[in-house]
Short mmCIF file of C-alpha atoms in Angstrom, two decimals:
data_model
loop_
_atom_site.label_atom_id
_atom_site.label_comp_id
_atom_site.label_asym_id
_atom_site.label_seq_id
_atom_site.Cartn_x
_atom_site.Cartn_y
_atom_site.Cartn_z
CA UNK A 1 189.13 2.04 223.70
CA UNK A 2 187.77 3.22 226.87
CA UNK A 3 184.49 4.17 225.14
CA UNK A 4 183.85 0.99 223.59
CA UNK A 5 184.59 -0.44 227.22
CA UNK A 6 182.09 0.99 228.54
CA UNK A 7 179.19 0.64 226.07
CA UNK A 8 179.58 -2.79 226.05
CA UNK A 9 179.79 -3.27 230.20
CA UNK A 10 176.50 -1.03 229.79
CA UNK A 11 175.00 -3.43 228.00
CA UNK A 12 174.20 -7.33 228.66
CA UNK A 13 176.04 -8.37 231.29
CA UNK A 14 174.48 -11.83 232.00
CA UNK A 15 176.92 -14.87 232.38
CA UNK A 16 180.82 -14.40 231.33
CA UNK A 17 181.30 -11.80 228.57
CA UNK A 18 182.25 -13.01 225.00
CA UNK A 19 183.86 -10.54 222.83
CA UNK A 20 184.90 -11.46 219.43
CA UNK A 21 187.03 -9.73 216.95
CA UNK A 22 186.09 -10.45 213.63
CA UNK A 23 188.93 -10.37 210.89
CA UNK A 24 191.55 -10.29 213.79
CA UNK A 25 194.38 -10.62 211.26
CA UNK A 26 198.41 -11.17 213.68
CA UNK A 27 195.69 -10.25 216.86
CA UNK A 28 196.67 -6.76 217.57
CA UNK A 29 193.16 -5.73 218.39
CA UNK A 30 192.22 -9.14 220.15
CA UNK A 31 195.82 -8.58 221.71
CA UNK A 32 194.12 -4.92 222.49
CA UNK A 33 190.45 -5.79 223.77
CA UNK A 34 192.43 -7.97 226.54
CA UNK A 35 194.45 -4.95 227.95
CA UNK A 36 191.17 -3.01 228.07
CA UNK A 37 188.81 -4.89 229.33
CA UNK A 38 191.04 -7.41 231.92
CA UNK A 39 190.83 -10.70 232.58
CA UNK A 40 187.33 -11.55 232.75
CA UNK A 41 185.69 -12.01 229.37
CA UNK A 42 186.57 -14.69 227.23
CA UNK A 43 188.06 -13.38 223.97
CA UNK A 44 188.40 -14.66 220.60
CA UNK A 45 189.66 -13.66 217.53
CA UNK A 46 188.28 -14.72 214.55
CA UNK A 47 190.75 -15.18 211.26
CA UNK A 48 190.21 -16.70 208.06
CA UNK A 49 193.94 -16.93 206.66
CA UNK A 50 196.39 -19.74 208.08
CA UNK A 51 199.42 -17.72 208.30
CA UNK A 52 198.16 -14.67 209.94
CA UNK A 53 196.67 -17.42 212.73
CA UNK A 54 199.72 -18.73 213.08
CA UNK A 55 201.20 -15.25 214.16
CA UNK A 56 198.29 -14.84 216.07
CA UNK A 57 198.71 -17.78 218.24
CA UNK A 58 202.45 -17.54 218.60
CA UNK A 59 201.26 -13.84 220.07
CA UNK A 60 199.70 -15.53 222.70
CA UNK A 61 198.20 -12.73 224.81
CA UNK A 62 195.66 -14.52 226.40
CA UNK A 63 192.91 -14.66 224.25
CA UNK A 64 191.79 -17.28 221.96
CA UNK A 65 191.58 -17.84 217.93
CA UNK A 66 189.35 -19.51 215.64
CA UNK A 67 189.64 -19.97 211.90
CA UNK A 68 186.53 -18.82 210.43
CA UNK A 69 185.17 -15.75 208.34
CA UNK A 70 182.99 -12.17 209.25
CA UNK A 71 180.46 -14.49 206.98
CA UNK A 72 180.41 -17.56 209.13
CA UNK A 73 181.26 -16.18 212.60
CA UNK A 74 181.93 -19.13 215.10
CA UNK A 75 180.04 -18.60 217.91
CA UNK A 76 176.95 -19.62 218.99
CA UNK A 77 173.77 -17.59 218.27
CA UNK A 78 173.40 -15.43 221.27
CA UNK A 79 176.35 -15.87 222.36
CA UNK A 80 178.49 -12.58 222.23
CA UNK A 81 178.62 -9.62 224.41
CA UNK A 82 181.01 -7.92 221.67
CA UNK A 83 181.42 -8.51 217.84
CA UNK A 84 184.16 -6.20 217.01
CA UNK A 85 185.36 -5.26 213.63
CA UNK A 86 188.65 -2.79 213.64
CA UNK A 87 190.19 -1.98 210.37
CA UNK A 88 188.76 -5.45 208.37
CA UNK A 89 185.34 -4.42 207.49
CA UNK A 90 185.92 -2.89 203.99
CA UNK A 91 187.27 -6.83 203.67
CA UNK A 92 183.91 -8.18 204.15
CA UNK A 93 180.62 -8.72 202.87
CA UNK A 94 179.14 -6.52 204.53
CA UNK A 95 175.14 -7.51 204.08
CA UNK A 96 176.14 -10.74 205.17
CA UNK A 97 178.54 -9.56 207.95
CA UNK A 98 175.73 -7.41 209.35
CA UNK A 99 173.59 -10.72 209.52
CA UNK A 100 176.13 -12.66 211.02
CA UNK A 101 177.00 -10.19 213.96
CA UNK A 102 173.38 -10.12 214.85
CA UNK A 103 172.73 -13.57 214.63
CA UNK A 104 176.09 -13.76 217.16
CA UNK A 105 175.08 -11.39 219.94
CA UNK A 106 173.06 -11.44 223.01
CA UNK A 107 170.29 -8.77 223.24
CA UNK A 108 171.98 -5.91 224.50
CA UNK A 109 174.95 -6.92 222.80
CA UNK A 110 177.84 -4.41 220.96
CA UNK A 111 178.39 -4.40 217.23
CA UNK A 112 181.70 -2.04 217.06
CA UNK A 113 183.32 -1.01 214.00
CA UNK A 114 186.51 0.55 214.54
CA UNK A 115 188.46 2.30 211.36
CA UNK A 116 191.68 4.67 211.72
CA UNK A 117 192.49 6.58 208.78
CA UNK A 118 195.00 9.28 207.72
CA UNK A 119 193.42 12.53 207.80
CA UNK A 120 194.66 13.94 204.38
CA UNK A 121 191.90 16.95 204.65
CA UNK A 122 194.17 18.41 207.58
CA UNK A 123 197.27 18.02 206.33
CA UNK A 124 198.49 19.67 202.44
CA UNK A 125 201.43 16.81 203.39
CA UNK A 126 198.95 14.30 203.10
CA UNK A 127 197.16 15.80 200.30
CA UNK A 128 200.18 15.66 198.33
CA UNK A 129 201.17 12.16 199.18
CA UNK A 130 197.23 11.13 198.16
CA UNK A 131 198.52 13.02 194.74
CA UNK A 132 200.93 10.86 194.01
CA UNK A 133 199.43 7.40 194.95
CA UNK A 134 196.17 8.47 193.00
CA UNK A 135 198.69 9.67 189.88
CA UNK A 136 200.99 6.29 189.55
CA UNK A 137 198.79 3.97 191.64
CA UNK A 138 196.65 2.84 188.54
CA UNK A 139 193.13 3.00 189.73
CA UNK A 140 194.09 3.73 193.48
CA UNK A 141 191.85 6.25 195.28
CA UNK A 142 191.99 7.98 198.26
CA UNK A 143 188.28 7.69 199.13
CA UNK A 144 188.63 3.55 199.24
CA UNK A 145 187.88 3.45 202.71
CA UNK A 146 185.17 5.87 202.47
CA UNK A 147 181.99 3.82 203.30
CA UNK A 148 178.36 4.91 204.58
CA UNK A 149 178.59 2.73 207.41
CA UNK A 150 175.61 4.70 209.53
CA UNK A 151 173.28 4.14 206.27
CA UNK A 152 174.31 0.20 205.85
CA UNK A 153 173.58 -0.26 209.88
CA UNK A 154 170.50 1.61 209.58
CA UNK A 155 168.95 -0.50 207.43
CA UNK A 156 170.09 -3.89 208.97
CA UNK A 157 167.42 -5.64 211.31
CA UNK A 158 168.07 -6.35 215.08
CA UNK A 159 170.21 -3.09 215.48
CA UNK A 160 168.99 -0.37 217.93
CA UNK A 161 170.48 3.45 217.23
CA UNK A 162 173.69 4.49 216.30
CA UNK A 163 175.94 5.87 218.80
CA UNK A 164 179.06 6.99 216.57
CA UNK A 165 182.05 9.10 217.48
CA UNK A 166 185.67 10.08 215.71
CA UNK A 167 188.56 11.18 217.35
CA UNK A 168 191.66 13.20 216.03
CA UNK A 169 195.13 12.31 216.94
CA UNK A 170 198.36 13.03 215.36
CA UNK A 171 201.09 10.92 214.76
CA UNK A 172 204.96 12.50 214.56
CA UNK A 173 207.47 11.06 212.89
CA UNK A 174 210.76 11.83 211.16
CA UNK A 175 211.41 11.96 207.44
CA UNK A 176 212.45 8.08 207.48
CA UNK A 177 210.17 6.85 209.55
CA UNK A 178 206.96 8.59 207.34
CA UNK A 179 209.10 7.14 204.19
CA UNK A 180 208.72 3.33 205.64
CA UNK A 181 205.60 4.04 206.23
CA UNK A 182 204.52 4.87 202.56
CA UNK A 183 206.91 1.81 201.49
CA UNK A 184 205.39 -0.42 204.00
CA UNK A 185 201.65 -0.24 202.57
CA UNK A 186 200.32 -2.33 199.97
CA UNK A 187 198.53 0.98 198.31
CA UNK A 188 202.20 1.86 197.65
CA UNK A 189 203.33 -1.20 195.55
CA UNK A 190 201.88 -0.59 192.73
CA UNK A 191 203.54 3.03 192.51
CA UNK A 192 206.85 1.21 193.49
CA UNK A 193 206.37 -1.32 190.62
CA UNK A 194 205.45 1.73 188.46
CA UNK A 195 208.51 4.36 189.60
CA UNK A 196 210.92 2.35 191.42
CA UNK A 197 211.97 2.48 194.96
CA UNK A 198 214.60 5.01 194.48
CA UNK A 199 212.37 7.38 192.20
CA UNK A 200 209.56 7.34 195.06
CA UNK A 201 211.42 7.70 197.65
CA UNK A 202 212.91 10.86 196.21
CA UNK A 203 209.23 12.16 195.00
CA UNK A 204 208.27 11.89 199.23
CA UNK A 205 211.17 13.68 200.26
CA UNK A 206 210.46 16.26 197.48
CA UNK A 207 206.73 16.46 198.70
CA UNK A 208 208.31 16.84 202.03
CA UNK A 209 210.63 19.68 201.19
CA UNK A 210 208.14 21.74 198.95
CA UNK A 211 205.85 22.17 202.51
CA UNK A 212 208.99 22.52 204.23
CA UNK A 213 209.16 19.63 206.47
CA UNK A 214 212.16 19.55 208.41
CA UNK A 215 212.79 15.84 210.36
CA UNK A 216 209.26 16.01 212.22
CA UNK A 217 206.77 14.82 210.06
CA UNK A 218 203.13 15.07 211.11
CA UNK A 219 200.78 12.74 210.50
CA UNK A 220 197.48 13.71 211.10
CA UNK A 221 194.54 10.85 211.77
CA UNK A 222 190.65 10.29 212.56
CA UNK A 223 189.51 6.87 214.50
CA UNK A 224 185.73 6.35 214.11
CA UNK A 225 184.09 4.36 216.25
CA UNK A 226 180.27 2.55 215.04
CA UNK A 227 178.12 1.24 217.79
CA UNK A 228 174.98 -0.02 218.08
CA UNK A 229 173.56 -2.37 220.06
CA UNK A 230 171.35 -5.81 219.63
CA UNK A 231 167.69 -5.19 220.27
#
């Protein structure tokens, strides 16, 4: 986060700082830009489904939430120092999104598009678990978050050049903790509709023993970071 703090103070810096965070979902990453960046800018998160604004507001964190779409952004032309999109953009339009963000910032102004993804080329762990969604999750691939987003911002008008970066981290967890993690995402429902809970569950710990995994799982990620800036 520090990164995208400082590429946006580098930039405009006339009048109060908006920053926006489109598809803001509960608000953990409006929640997030607050703790980075302090108390000055005004923040808003922007949301287009009632019940995730709801959880958003009851949040509270200090920052503010409109009901609106990465389409129809609801600020005024000009108007943002920041339009932030962290792990919503494969959501969007994303012709129209591009449009939109431009149409929203000041000259000088950040477009940021944050994704954090599970690394299953470093891990055979991974790999394995990719196996199984991709073999019982009827059509489910583990390249659908795999989008040229340097050739889509290259062509879109208003946006100066790409400064991109990705980051490796690792994530450790123990045997039930990386199990509630497969249960908890929607990629997995369709293999729990299609195995059962109990049949998955042993098919993980399986994976799990066949690399010989003790109680320490590791999890390996990549966060990429997209930035460019309004000409």
């Amino acid at each position: 986060m520090s990164r995208l703090v400082g590429y946006v103070r580098a930039g405009s810096t006339a009048g109060r700082p908006l920053l926006v965070d489109v598809g803001a979902g509960t608000g953990i990453s409006t929640r997030a830009l607050r703790a980075a960046f302090g108390p000055e800018p005004e923040i808003v998160g922007v949301e287009p489904g009632v019940a995730m604004l709801a959880q958003a507001r009851a949040a509270q964190g200090a920052v503010e939430y409109r009901e609106g779409t990465a389409e129809s952004i609801p600020v005024a032309d000009g108007a943002a120092s920041l339009v932030l999109a962290a792990q919503a953009v494969q959501w969007f339009d994303r012709p129209s999104f591009y449009r939109e963000a431009v149409r929203a910032l000041r000259p000088g102004g950040a477009l940021a598009l944050l994704q954090n993804d599970r690394d299953w080329s470093a891990s055979a762990v991974l790999a394995g678990y990719e196996d199984l969604l991709e073999r019982y999750g009827h059509g489910y691939s583990r390249h659908y978050r795999a989008f040229d987003f340097p050739g889509e911002l290259a062509r879109v008008d208003g946006l100066g050049e790409p400064d991109d970066s990705g980051t490796a981290w690792t994530w450790t967890l123990t045997r039930a903790q990386f199990l509630g993690l497969a249960m908890s995402s929607s990629k997995t429902h369709a293999v729990v509709r299609e195995l059962g809970a109990e049949r998955l569950t042993a098919e993980v710990y399986a994976l799990l023993d066949r690399h010989g995994v003790g109680d320490r799982v590791e999890v390996p990620y990549v966060t990429r970071l997209f930035l460019r800036r309004r000409l």
